[in-house]
mmCIF file of C-alpha atoms in Angstrom:
data_model
loop_
_atom_site.group_PDB
_atom_site.id
_atom_site.type_symbol
_atom_site.label_atom_id
_atom_site.label_comp_id
_atom_site.label_asym_id
_atom_site.label_seq_id
_atom_site.Cartn_x
_atom_site.Cartn_y
_atom_site.Cartn_z
ATOM 1 C CA UNK A 1 -50.412 42.311 60.150
ATOM 2 C CA UNK A 2 -47.404 40.018 60.273
ATOM 3 C CA UNK A 3 -44.941 40.729 63.047
ATOM 4 C CA UNK A 4 -41.512 41.979 61.986
ATOM 5 C CA UNK A 5 -38.728 39.474 62.492
ATOM 6 C CA UNK A 6 -35.159 40.650 62.989
ATOM 7 C CA UNK A 7 -32.320 38.283 62.124
ATOM 8 C CA UNK A 8 -28.619 39.061 62.386
ATOM 9 C CA UNK A 9 -26.097 37.581 59.984
ATOM 10 C CA UNK A 10 -22.653 36.636 61.308
ATOM 11 C CA UNK A 11 -20.006 36.184 58.640
ATOM 12 C CA UNK A 12 -16.868 34.369 59.693
ATOM 13 C CA UNK A 13 -14.745 36.269 57.208
ATOM 14 C CA UNK A 14 -13.785 39.884 56.678
ATOM 15 C CA UNK A 15 -12.020 39.245 53.393
ATOM 16 C CA UNK A 16 -13.107 41.970 50.977
ATOM 17 C CA UNK A 17 -14.515 39.453 48.475
ATOM 18 C CA UNK A 18 -15.713 36.990 51.112
ATOM 19 C CA UNK A 19 -18.134 34.418 49.708
ATOM 20 C CA UNK A 20 -19.710 34.001 53.142
ATOM 21 C CA UNK A 21 -20.431 37.704 53.560
ATOM 22 C CA UNK A 22 -21.820 37.671 50.017
ATOM 23 C CA UNK A 23 -24.026 34.706 50.910
ATOM 24 C CA UNK A 24 -25.511 36.527 53.892
ATOM 25 C CA UNK A 25 -26.281 39.579 51.769
ATOM 26 C CA UNK A 26 -27.886 37.294 49.179
ATOM 27 C CA UNK A 27 -29.992 35.705 51.947
ATOM 28 C CA UNK A 28 -31.052 39.175 52.986
ATOM 29 C CA UNK A 29 -32.381 39.823 49.478
ATOM 30 C CA UNK A 30 -34.322 36.540 49.563
ATOM 31 C CA UNK A 31 -36.066 37.245 52.865
ATOM 32 C CA UNK A 32 -39.832 37.941 52.832
ATOM 33 C CA UNK A 33 -40.950 41.490 53.538
ATOM 34 C CA UNK A 34 -41.588 40.940 57.247
ATOM 35 C CA UNK A 35 -38.092 39.524 57.800
ATOM 36 C CA UNK A 36 -35.025 41.724 58.040
ATOM 37 C CA UNK A 37 -31.545 40.168 57.851
ATOM 38 C CA UNK A 38 -28.788 42.569 58.902
ATOM 39 C CA UNK A 39 -25.196 41.491 58.395
ATOM 40 C CA UNK A 40 -23.080 42.383 61.419
ATOM 41 C CA UNK A 41 -19.929 44.385 60.758
ATOM 42 C CA UNK A 42 -16.748 45.038 62.708
ATOM 43 C CA UNK A 43 -16.471 41.628 64.380
ATOM 44 C CA UNK A 44 -12.734 41.656 63.643
ATOM 45 C CA UNK A 45 -12.422 44.574 66.066
ATOM 46 C CA UNK A 46 -13.324 42.437 69.080
ATOM 47 C CA UNK A 47 -10.303 41.309 71.094
ATOM 48 C CA UNK A 48 -9.639 37.596 71.413
ATOM 49 C CA UNK A 49 -11.846 36.205 74.176
ATOM 50 C CA UNK A 50 -10.227 36.710 77.571
ATOM 51 C CA UNK A 51 -12.074 36.222 80.846
ATOM 52 C CA UNK A 52 -9.935 38.983 82.396
ATOM 53 C CA UNK A 53 -11.979 41.446 80.330
ATOM 54 C CA UNK A 54 -15.314 40.437 81.841
ATOM 55 C CA UNK A 55 -17.002 42.726 84.365
ATOM 56 C CA UNK A 56 -15.616 46.230 84.758
ATOM 57 C CA UNK A 57 -13.078 45.751 81.973
ATOM 58 C CA UNK A 58 -15.571 44.639 79.343
ATOM 59 C CA UNK A 59 -14.700 46.261 76.001
ATOM 60 C CA UNK A 60 -17.459 48.510 74.658
ATOM 61 C CA UNK A 61 -17.454 46.562 71.390
ATOM 62 C CA UNK A 62 -18.374 43.378 73.275
ATOM 63 C CA UNK A 63 -21.094 45.026 75.355
ATOM 64 C CA UNK A 64 -22.612 46.535 72.222
ATOM 65 C CA UNK A 65 -22.533 43.229 70.359
ATOM 66 C CA UNK A 66 -24.148 41.345 73.244
ATOM 67 C CA UNK A 67 -26.911 43.912 73.458
ATOM 68 C CA UNK A 68 -27.558 43.881 69.721
ATOM 69 C CA UNK A 69 -27.660 40.080 69.491
ATOM 70 C CA UNK A 70 -29.751 39.806 72.638
ATOM 71 C CA UNK A 71 -32.374 42.043 71.013
ATOM 72 C CA UNK A 72 -32.529 39.989 67.813
ATOM 73 C CA UNK A 73 -35.011 37.205 67.071
ATOM 74 C CA UNK A 74 -32.535 34.862 65.439
ATOM 75 C CA UNK A 75 -29.122 34.458 63.864
ATOM 76 C CA UNK A 76 -27.680 33.061 60.656
ATOM 77 C CA UNK A 77 -24.005 32.124 60.783
ATOM 78 C CA UNK A 78 -22.027 31.678 57.587
ATOM 79 C CA UNK A 79 -18.408 30.743 58.189
ATOM 80 C CA UNK A 80 -15.611 29.891 55.805
ATOM 81 C CA UNK A 81 -13.875 26.589 56.429
ATOM 82 C CA UNK A 82 -10.200 26.896 57.293
ATOM 83 C CA UNK A 83 -8.347 23.655 58.056
ATOM 84 C CA UNK A 84 -11.540 21.587 58.266
ATOM 85 C CA UNK A 85 -13.062 23.944 60.849
ATOM 86 C CA UNK A 86 -14.711 27.333 61.360
ATOM 87 C CA UNK A 87 -12.676 30.534 61.306
ATOM 88 C CA UNK A 88 -11.231 32.039 64.472
ATOM 89 C CA UNK A 89 -13.421 35.068 63.818
ATOM 90 C CA UNK A 90 -16.542 32.894 63.961
ATOM 91 C CA UNK A 91 -15.421 31.179 67.156
ATOM 92 C CA UNK A 92 -14.380 34.389 68.851
ATOM 93 C CA UNK A 93 -17.750 36.004 68.171
ATOM 94 C CA UNK A 94 -19.598 32.988 69.548
ATOM 95 C CA UNK A 95 -17.376 32.755 72.629
ATOM 96 C CA UNK A 96 -17.970 36.390 73.572
ATOM 97 C CA UNK A 97 -21.725 35.996 73.010
ATOM 98 C CA UNK A 98 -21.831 32.825 75.118
ATOM 99 C CA UNK A 99 -20.602 34.545 78.271
ATOM 100 C CA UNK A 100 -21.091 35.284 81.115
ATOM 101 C CA UNK A 101 -21.708 31.613 81.845
ATOM 102 C CA UNK A 102 -25.446 30.740 81.848
ATOM 103 C CA UNK A 103 -26.346 34.325 80.952
ATOM 104 C CA UNK A 104 -25.068 34.395 77.366
ATOM 105 C CA UNK A 105 -27.412 35.800 74.736
ATOM 106 C CA UNK A 106 -26.996 32.692 72.552
ATOM 107 C CA UNK A 107 -28.845 30.511 75.017
ATOM 108 C CA UNK A 108 -32.242 29.548 73.549
ATOM 109 C CA UNK A 109 -31.460 31.702 70.521
ATOM 110 C CA UNK A 110 -32.744 30.316 67.188
ATOM 111 C CA UNK A 111 -29.706 29.850 64.923
ATOM 112 C CA UNK A 112 -29.345 28.735 61.317
ATOM 113 C CA UNK A 113 -25.959 27.809 59.927
ATOM 114 C CA UNK A 114 -24.579 27.718 56.426
ATOM 115 C CA UNK A 115 -21.287 28.295 54.687
ATOM 116 C CA UNK A 116 -19.784 28.847 51.255
ATOM 117 C CA UNK A 117 -16.574 27.701 49.606
ATOM 118 C CA UNK A 118 -15.167 27.493 46.084
ATOM 119 C CA UNK A 119 -14.698 23.690 46.408
ATOM 120 C CA UNK A 120 -17.431 21.058 46.223
ATOM 121 C CA UNK A 121 -17.694 20.344 49.960
ATOM 122 C CA UNK A 122 -19.179 23.718 50.834
ATOM 123 C CA UNK A 123 -17.823 23.868 54.437
ATOM 124 C CA UNK A 124 -19.435 20.611 55.604
ATOM 125 C CA UNK A 125 -16.574 19.834 58.004
ATOM 126 C CA UNK A 126 -16.662 23.311 59.505
ATOM 127 C CA UNK A 127 -20.432 23.167 59.939
ATOM 128 C CA UNK A 128 -20.201 19.808 61.710
ATOM 129 C CA UNK A 129 -17.760 21.234 64.265
ATOM 130 C CA UNK A 130 -19.882 24.374 64.589
ATOM 131 C CA UNK A 131 -22.933 22.304 65.529
ATOM 132 C CA UNK A 132 -21.031 20.975 68.523
ATOM 133 C CA UNK A 133 -20.122 24.505 69.603
ATOM 134 C CA UNK A 134 -23.711 25.679 69.293
ATOM 135 C CA UNK A 135 -24.853 22.698 71.333
ATOM 136 C CA UNK A 136 -22.545 23.977 74.068
ATOM 137 C CA UNK A 137 -24.102 27.437 73.891
ATOM 138 C CA UNK A 138 -27.579 25.913 74.337
ATOM 139 C CA UNK A 139 -28.781 27.578 71.154
ATOM 140 C CA UNK A 140 -31.787 26.333 69.182
ATOM 141 C CA UNK A 141 -29.951 25.216 66.055
ATOM 142 C CA UNK A 142 -31.892 24.481 62.906
ATOM 143 C CA UNK A 143 -31.235 20.914 61.738
ATOM 144 C CA UNK A 144 -32.693 21.256 58.256
ATOM 145 C CA UNK A 145 -32.042 22.163 55.562
ATOM 146 C CA UNK A 146 -28.296 21.551 55.701
ATOM 147 C CA UNK A 147 -26.914 24.106 53.234
ATOM 148 C CA UNK A 148 -23.373 23.533 52.015
ATOM 149 C CA UNK A 149 -22.756 26.088 49.276
ATOM 150 C CA UNK A 150 -20.010 24.563 47.129
ATOM 151 C CA UNK A 151 -18.681 26.184 43.946
ATOM 152 C CA UNK A 152 -19.818 29.446 45.502
ATOM 153 C CA UNK A 153 -17.532 31.676 43.446
ATOM 154 C CA UNK A 154 -19.771 30.970 40.434
ATOM 155 C CA UNK A 155 -23.149 31.279 42.145
ATOM 156 C CA UNK A 156 -23.693 35.022 42.525
ATOM 157 C CA UNK A 157 -24.772 37.434 39.818
ATOM 158 C CA UNK A 158 -23.296 40.893 39.317
ATOM 159 C CA UNK A 159 -25.616 42.409 41.874
ATOM 160 C CA UNK A 160 -24.690 39.787 44.485
ATOM 161 C CA UNK A 161 -27.960 37.892 44.196
ATOM 162 C CA UNK A 162 -27.828 34.105 44.439
ATOM 163 C CA UNK A 163 -28.060 32.943 40.836
ATOM 164 C CA UNK A 164 -28.233 29.149 41.243
ATOM 165 C CA UNK A 165 -31.859 28.093 41.185
ATOM 166 C CA UNK A 166 -31.699 24.833 43.187
ATOM 167 C CA UNK A 167 -29.469 26.467 45.762
ATOM 168 C CA UNK A 168 -31.768 29.479 45.976
ATOM 169 C CA UNK A 169 -34.693 27.229 46.892
ATOM 170 C CA UNK A 170 -32.621 25.785 49.741
ATOM 171 C CA UNK A 171 -31.696 29.246 50.990
ATOM 172 C CA UNK A 172 -35.343 30.299 50.969
ATOM 173 C CA UNK A 173 -36.178 27.107 52.870
ATOM 174 C CA UNK A 174 -33.433 27.929 55.390
ATOM 175 C CA UNK A 175 -35.000 31.327 56.084
ATOM 176 C CA UNK A 176 -38.511 29.850 56.216
ATOM 177 C CA UNK A 177 -37.491 27.179 58.709
ATOM 178 C CA UNK A 178 -35.628 29.697 60.850
ATOM 179 C CA UNK A 179 -38.684 31.947 60.914
ATOM 180 C CA UNK A 180 -40.842 29.002 61.968
ATOM 181 C CA UNK A 181 -38.384 28.176 64.735
ATOM 182 C CA UNK A 182 -38.450 31.812 65.872
ATOM 183 C CA UNK A 183 -42.246 31.821 65.952
ATOM 184 C CA UNK A 184 -42.305 28.567 67.921
ATOM 185 C CA UNK A 185 -39.810 30.026 70.379
ATOM 186 C CA UNK A 186 -41.999 33.086 70.847
ATOM 187 C CA UNK A 187 -45.076 30.969 71.468
ATOM 188 C CA UNK A 188 -43.248 29.197 74.276
ATOM 189 C CA UNK A 189 -42.311 32.432 76.014
ATOM 190 C CA UNK A 190 -44.361 33.666 78.951
ATOM 191 C CA UNK A 191 -46.841 36.118 77.422
ATOM 192 C CA UNK A 192 -45.336 39.197 79.083
ATOM 193 C CA UNK A 193 -42.026 38.488 77.307
ATOM 194 C CA UNK A 194 -43.447 37.776 73.863
ATOM 195 C CA UNK A 195 -43.407 40.961 71.824
ATOM 196 C CA UNK B 1 26.787 14.941 72.549
ATOM 197 C CA UNK B 2 23.021 15.027 72.320
ATOM 198 C CA UNK B 3 21.637 17.436 69.773
ATOM 199 C CA UNK B 4 19.679 20.406 71.132
ATOM 200 C CA UNK B 5 15.955 20.204 70.442
ATOM 201 C CA UNK B 6 13.875 23.360 70.229
ATOM 202 C CA UNK B 7 10.150 23.144 70.928
ATOM 203 C CA UNK B 8 7.696 26.039 70.910
ATOM 204 C CA UNK B 9 4.693 26.151 73.219
ATOM 205 C CA UNK B 10 1.452 27.665 71.934
ATOM 206 C CA UNK B 11 -1.026 28.605 74.634
ATOM 207 C CA UNK B 12 -4.579 29.227 73.501
ATOM 208 C CA UNK B 13 -5.198 31.717 76.291
ATOM 209 C CA UNK B 14 -3.755 35.064 77.276
ATOM 210 C CA UNK B 15 -5.686 35.266 80.543
ATOM 211 C CA UNK B 16 -3.257 36.434 83.213
ATOM 212 C CA UNK B 17 -3.788 33.323 85.350
ATOM 213 C CA UNK B 18 -4.235 30.977 82.386
ATOM 214 C CA UNK B 19 -3.946 27.303 83.369
ATOM 215 C CA UNK B 20 -2.823 26.433 79.856
ATOM 216 C CA UNK B 21 0.038 28.936 79.845
ATOM 217 C CA UNK B 22 0.970 27.638 83.282
ATOM 218 C CA UNK B 23 0.945 24.078 81.971
ATOM 219 C CA UNK B 24 3.340 24.950 79.165
ATOM 220 C CA UNK B 25 5.739 26.602 81.609
ATOM 221 C CA UNK B 26 5.514 23.541 83.841
ATOM 222 C CA UNK B 27 6.312 21.340 80.819
ATOM 223 C CA UNK B 28 9.316 23.531 80.138
ATOM 224 C CA UNK B 29 10.607 22.810 83.654
ATOM 225 C CA UNK B 30 10.150 19.052 83.104
ATOM 226 C CA UNK B 31 12.095 18.936 79.841
ATOM 227 C CA UNK B 32 15.484 17.185 79.791
ATOM 228 C CA UNK B 33 18.592 19.363 79.483
ATOM 229 C CA UNK B 34 18.900 18.973 75.716
ATOM 230 C CA UNK B 35 15.288 20.070 75.126
ATOM 231 C CA UNK B 36 14.212 23.696 75.268
ATOM 232 C CA UNK B 37 10.512 24.595 75.409
ATOM 233 C CA UNK B 38 9.822 28.279 74.765
ATOM 234 C CA UNK B 39 6.304 29.558 75.301
ATOM 235 C CA UNK B 40 5.300 31.926 72.491
ATOM 236 C CA UNK B 41 4.003 35.329 73.521
ATOM 237 C CA UNK B 42 1.979 38.015 71.792
ATOM 238 C CA UNK B 43 -0.260 35.718 69.737
ATOM 239 C CA UNK B 44 -3.222 37.939 70.622
ATOM 240 C CA UNK B 45 -1.586 40.704 68.578
ATOM 241 C CA UNK B 46 -2.062 38.845 65.302
ATOM 242 C CA UNK B 47 -5.053 40.037 63.291
ATOM 243 C CA UNK B 48 -7.831 37.572 62.543
ATOM 244 C CA UNK B 49 -6.826 35.465 59.554
ATOM 245 C CA UNK B 50 -7.646 37.237 56.322
ATOM 246 C CA UNK B 51 -6.374 36.126 52.932
ATOM 247 C CA UNK B 52 -6.299 39.775 51.819
ATOM 248 C CA UNK B 53 -3.275 40.222 54.085
ATOM 249 C CA UNK B 54 -1.172 37.566 52.327
ATOM 250 C CA UNK B 55 1.658 38.654 50.029
ATOM 251 C CA UNK B 56 2.697 42.287 50.108
ATOM 252 C CA UNK B 57 0.294 43.133 52.911
ATOM 253 C CA UNK B 58 1.472 40.422 55.304
ATOM 254 C CA UNK B 59 1.646 41.833 58.845
ATOM 255 C CA UNK B 60 5.154 41.746 60.324
ATOM 256 C CA UNK B 61 3.828 39.825 63.334
ATOM 257 C CA UNK B 62 2.685 36.998 61.057
ATOM 258 C CA UNK B 63 5.930 36.870 59.067
ATOM 259 C CA UNK B 64 7.920 36.741 62.288
ATOM 260 C CA UNK B 65 5.750 33.982 63.755
ATOM 261 C CA UNK B 66 6.004 31.870 60.605
ATOM 262 C CA UNK B 67 9.772 32.210 60.585
ATOM 263 C CA UNK B 68 10.104 31.337 64.245
ATOM 264 C CA UNK B 69 7.858 28.280 64.026
ATOM 265 C CA UNK B 70 9.479 27.159 60.791
ATOM 266 C CA UNK B 71 12.853 27.121 62.559
ATOM 267 C CA UNK B 72 11.583 25.024 65.494
ATOM 268 C CA UNK B 73 11.803 21.243 65.779
ATOM 269 C CA UNK B 74 8.366 20.719 67.239
ATOM 270 C CA UNK B 75 5.339 22.321 68.885
ATOM 271 C CA UNK B 76 3.214 21.729 71.947
ATOM 272 C CA UNK B 77 -0.260 23.248 71.852
ATOM 273 C CA UNK B 78 -2.230 23.725 75.068
ATOM 274 C CA UNK B 79 -5.636 25.278 74.491
ATOM 275 C CA UNK B 80 -8.460 26.033 76.863
ATOM 276 C CA UNK B 81 -11.814 24.579 75.925
ATOM 277 C CA UNK B 82 -14.504 27.179 75.244
ATOM 278 C CA UNK B 83 -17.905 25.869 74.191
ATOM 279 C CA UNK B 84 -16.641 22.316 73.605
ATOM 280 C CA UNK B 85 -13.907 23.528 71.263
ATOM 281 C CA UNK B 86 -10.511 25.237 71.105
ATOM 282 C CA UNK B 87 -10.176 28.976 71.622
ATOM 283 C CA UNK B 88 -10.257 31.419 68.717
ATOM 284 C CA UNK B 89 -6.694 32.386 69.636
ATOM 285 C CA UNK B 90 -5.546 28.789 69.095
ATOM 286 C CA UNK B 91 -7.363 28.512 65.785
ATOM 287 C CA UNK B 92 -6.148 31.852 64.512
ATOM 288 C CA UNK B 93 -2.520 30.983 65.247
ATOM 289 C CA UNK B 94 -2.846 27.660 63.443
ATOM 290 C CA UNK B 95 -4.621 29.200 60.455
ATOM 291 C CA UNK B 96 -1.888 31.807 59.926
ATOM 292 C CA UNK B 97 0.816 29.134 60.279
ATOM 293 C CA UNK B 98 -0.962 26.833 57.820
ATOM 294 C CA UNK B 99 -0.753 29.290 54.949
ATOM 295 C CA UNK B 100 0.210 29.900 52.211
ATOM 296 C CA UNK B 101 -1.520 26.757 50.999
ATOM 297 C CA UNK B 102 0.894 23.798 50.725
ATOM 298 C CA UNK B 103 3.766 25.928 52.010
ATOM 299 C CA UNK B 104 2.665 26.356 55.619
ATOM 300 C CA UNK B 105 5.258 25.700 58.311
ATOM 301 C CA UNK B 106 2.942 23.267 60.116
ATOM 302 C CA UNK B 107 3.162 20.712 57.330
ATOM 303 C CA UNK B 108 5.212 17.707 58.539
ATOM 304 C CA UNK B 109 5.794 19.519 61.845
ATOM 305 C CA UNK B 110 5.816 17.249 64.935
ATOM 306 C CA UNK B 111 3.038 18.472 67.238
ATOM 307 C CA UNK B 112 1.920 17.392 70.712
ATOM 308 C CA UNK B 113 -1.384 18.576 72.115
ATOM 309 C CA UNK B 114 -2.664 18.922 75.625
ATOM 310 C CA UNK B 115 -4.983 21.177 77.573
ATOM 311 C CA UNK B 116 -5.974 22.121 81.110
ATOM 312 C CA UNK B 117 -9.282 22.986 82.733
ATOM 313 C CA UNK B 118 -10.677 23.242 86.257
ATOM 314 C CA UNK B 119 -13.354 20.616 85.511
ATOM 315 C CA UNK B 120 -12.816 16.885 85.248
ATOM 316 C CA UNK B 121 -12.890 16.586 81.461
ATOM 317 C CA UNK B 122 -9.601 18.423 80.923
ATOM 318 C CA UNK B 123 -10.438 19.809 77.433
ATOM 319 C CA UNK B 124 -11.110 16.420 75.813
ATOM 320 C CA UNK B 125 -13.744 17.826 73.468
ATOM 321 C CA UNK B 126 -11.496 20.678 72.376
ATOM 322 C CA UNK B 127 -8.578 18.314 71.771
ATOM 323 C CA UNK B 128 -10.740 16.035 69.635
ATOM 324 C CA UNK B 129 -11.697 18.940 67.378
ATOM 325 C CA UNK B 130 -8.089 20.143 67.325
ATOM 326 C CA UNK B 131 -6.892 16.770 66.021
ATOM 327 C CA UNK B 132 -9.104 17.253 62.976
ATOM 328 C CA UNK B 133 -7.629 20.698 62.358
ATOM 329 C CA UNK B 134 -4.070 19.394 62.650
ATOM 330 C CA UNK B 135 -4.904 16.604 60.234
ATOM 331 C CA UNK B 136 -5.842 19.340 57.767
ATOM 332 C CA UNK B 137 -2.489 21.074 58.285
ATOM 333 C CA UNK B 138 -0.657 17.803 57.526
ATOM 334 C CA UNK B 139 1.176 17.996 60.832
ATOM 335 C CA UNK B 140 2.707 14.946 62.524
ATOM 336 C CA UNK B 141 0.444 14.827 65.556
ATOM 337 C CA UNK B 142 1.403 12.685 68.519
ATOM 338 C CA UNK B 143 -1.356 10.157 69.280
ATOM 339 C CA UNK B 144 -0.126 9.121 72.738
ATOM 340 C CA UNK B 145 -0.192 9.927 75.529
ATOM 341 C CA UNK B 146 -3.509 11.747 75.477
ATOM 342 C CA UNK B 147 -3.154 14.294 78.281
ATOM 343 C CA UNK B 148 -6.356 15.869 79.564
ATOM 344 C CA UNK B 149 -5.402 17.921 82.607
ATOM 345 C CA UNK B 150 -8.587 18.133 84.684
ATOM 346 C CA UNK B 151 -8.767 19.830 88.079
ATOM 347 C CA UNK B 152 -5.818 21.867 86.888
ATOM 348 C CA UNK B 153 -6.361 24.782 89.282
ATOM 349 C CA UNK B 154 -5.131 22.506 92.095
ATOM 350 C CA UNK B 155 -2.197 20.874 90.292
ATOM 351 C CA UNK B 156 0.524 23.521 90.346
ATOM 352 C CA UNK B 157 2.748 24.425 93.278
ATOM 353 C CA UNK B 158 3.674 27.987 94.269
ATOM 354 C CA UNK B 159 6.532 28.058 91.783
ATOM 355 C CA UNK B 160 4.309 26.900 88.936
ATOM 356 C CA UNK B 161 5.731 23.366 88.853
ATOM 357 C CA UNK B 162 3.326 20.513 88.173
ATOM 358 C CA UNK B 163 2.648 19.010 91.590
ATOM 359 C CA UNK B 164 0.481 16.009 90.726
ATOM 360 C CA UNK B 165 2.715 12.947 90.497
ATOM 361 C CA UNK B 166 0.677 10.738 88.144
ATOM 362 C CA UNK B 167 0.021 13.697 85.867
ATOM 363 C CA UNK B 168 3.680 14.664 85.928
ATOM 364 C CA UNK B 169 4.662 11.252 84.621
ATOM 365 C CA UNK B 170 2.248 11.708 81.714
ATOM 366 C CA UNK B 171 3.671 15.123 80.916
ATOM 367 C CA UNK B 172 7.199 13.722 80.905
ATOM 368 C CA UNK B 173 5.985 10.944 78.596
ATOM 369 C CA UNK B 174 4.427 13.565 76.326
ATOM 370 C CA UNK B 175 7.767 15.348 75.981
ATOM 371 C CA UNK B 176 9.645 12.054 75.518
ATOM 372 C CA UNK B 177 7.307 10.889 72.782
ATOM 373 C CA UNK B 178 7.462 14.244 71.035
ATOM 374 C CA UNK B 179 11.259 14.157 71.113
ATOM 375 C CA UNK B 180 11.216 10.653 69.628
ATOM 376 C CA UNK B 181 8.868 11.835 66.891
ATOM 377 C CA UNK B 182 11.187 14.768 66.190
ATOM 378 C CA UNK B 183 14.186 12.460 65.942
ATOM 379 C CA UNK B 184 12.341 10.104 63.615
ATOM 380 C CA UNK B 185 11.339 13.076 61.465
ATOM 381 C CA UNK B 186 14.977 14.179 61.251
ATOM 382 C CA UNK B 187 16.130 10.702 60.253
ATOM 383 C CA UNK B 188 13.711 10.732 57.363
ATOM 384 C CA UNK B 189 14.989 14.041 56.027
ATOM 385 C CA UNK B 190 17.432 14.069 53.135
ATOM 386 C CA UNK B 191 20.874 14.304 54.773
ATOM 387 C CA UNK B 192 21.585 17.824 53.502
ATOM 388 C CA UNK B 193 18.492 19.088 55.355
ATOM 389 C CA UNK B 194 19.074 17.266 58.639
ATOM 390 C CA UNK B 195 20.928 19.536 61.034
#
């Protein structure tokens, strides 16, 4: 029997019609039966990162998020591009997950990134900056495929499924490669930690 | 008589002992008598940027911030570096100020950037990413001096003044160059707008 793989989706937007949230839900529909992709909610309720809140003052929302992400096998981040970069919501989520220093749950975590926009560039500038951030967090970031979902407003059907065939193949490849990376990460764990 | 120049300081941190907030206050002390540098407060009360809140639903805090920044002559941004990039608080402030598209108050705004950290690199990676963001906002970003305040925890005296002589000269140069940029911007305005 194939082992269940649990992936969390982080959307960098809470806009009601967010293309990036839509993209994560579409990815969830494309995942094979042994892979579950759950889109995280409520990230906009975290405070802005502030070291004063670490330790005794840690907000419950942060503690809960760290625990949930720490228990996951991998992450897919889909952020809108604002001003050639990722959203503050994306960055804030990553910053909280990256601390405390050297104990953050993003370290060694398999991560895939993507992003959707109405324009043709599909968040390429934002994703480039995000790769630098995820290098800092010591995450295992998938290099390929690079998935820049341009013209995204026209790529979902009424049920929210991804309707563009070439793009859909890339999304499936993104999940496949992330799953492979997760499996490789597990194989490298000491056997008592692999589960 | 020299014309009064009003500059707003944006700190990317609300930590109580923030080195970046301290740096902005130290800059304020170094400004010549005709230049006022006011450090903005309460930026952590803005919601995360969300296009759904534009128009009728615009939070009062955002409207107030846009008005205040729009009335200023220039800005100095000092952001901490988290994970090789600017803080979410910095990015969120900029994103709100950059909208609505093509009408944001950051367009053509003279902006100086700096940043402080305890390590030796002094936020250089964060500032490099920030320059790309401020290119997107069409701001007039000062290229020189580049001021990376490393070892910042040891560079303030008991009253919060900047105590490192070589660094102080660079900070004074930063203000001088920003003031020159502001004056050049004014000269290029149609005369009925210059005030």
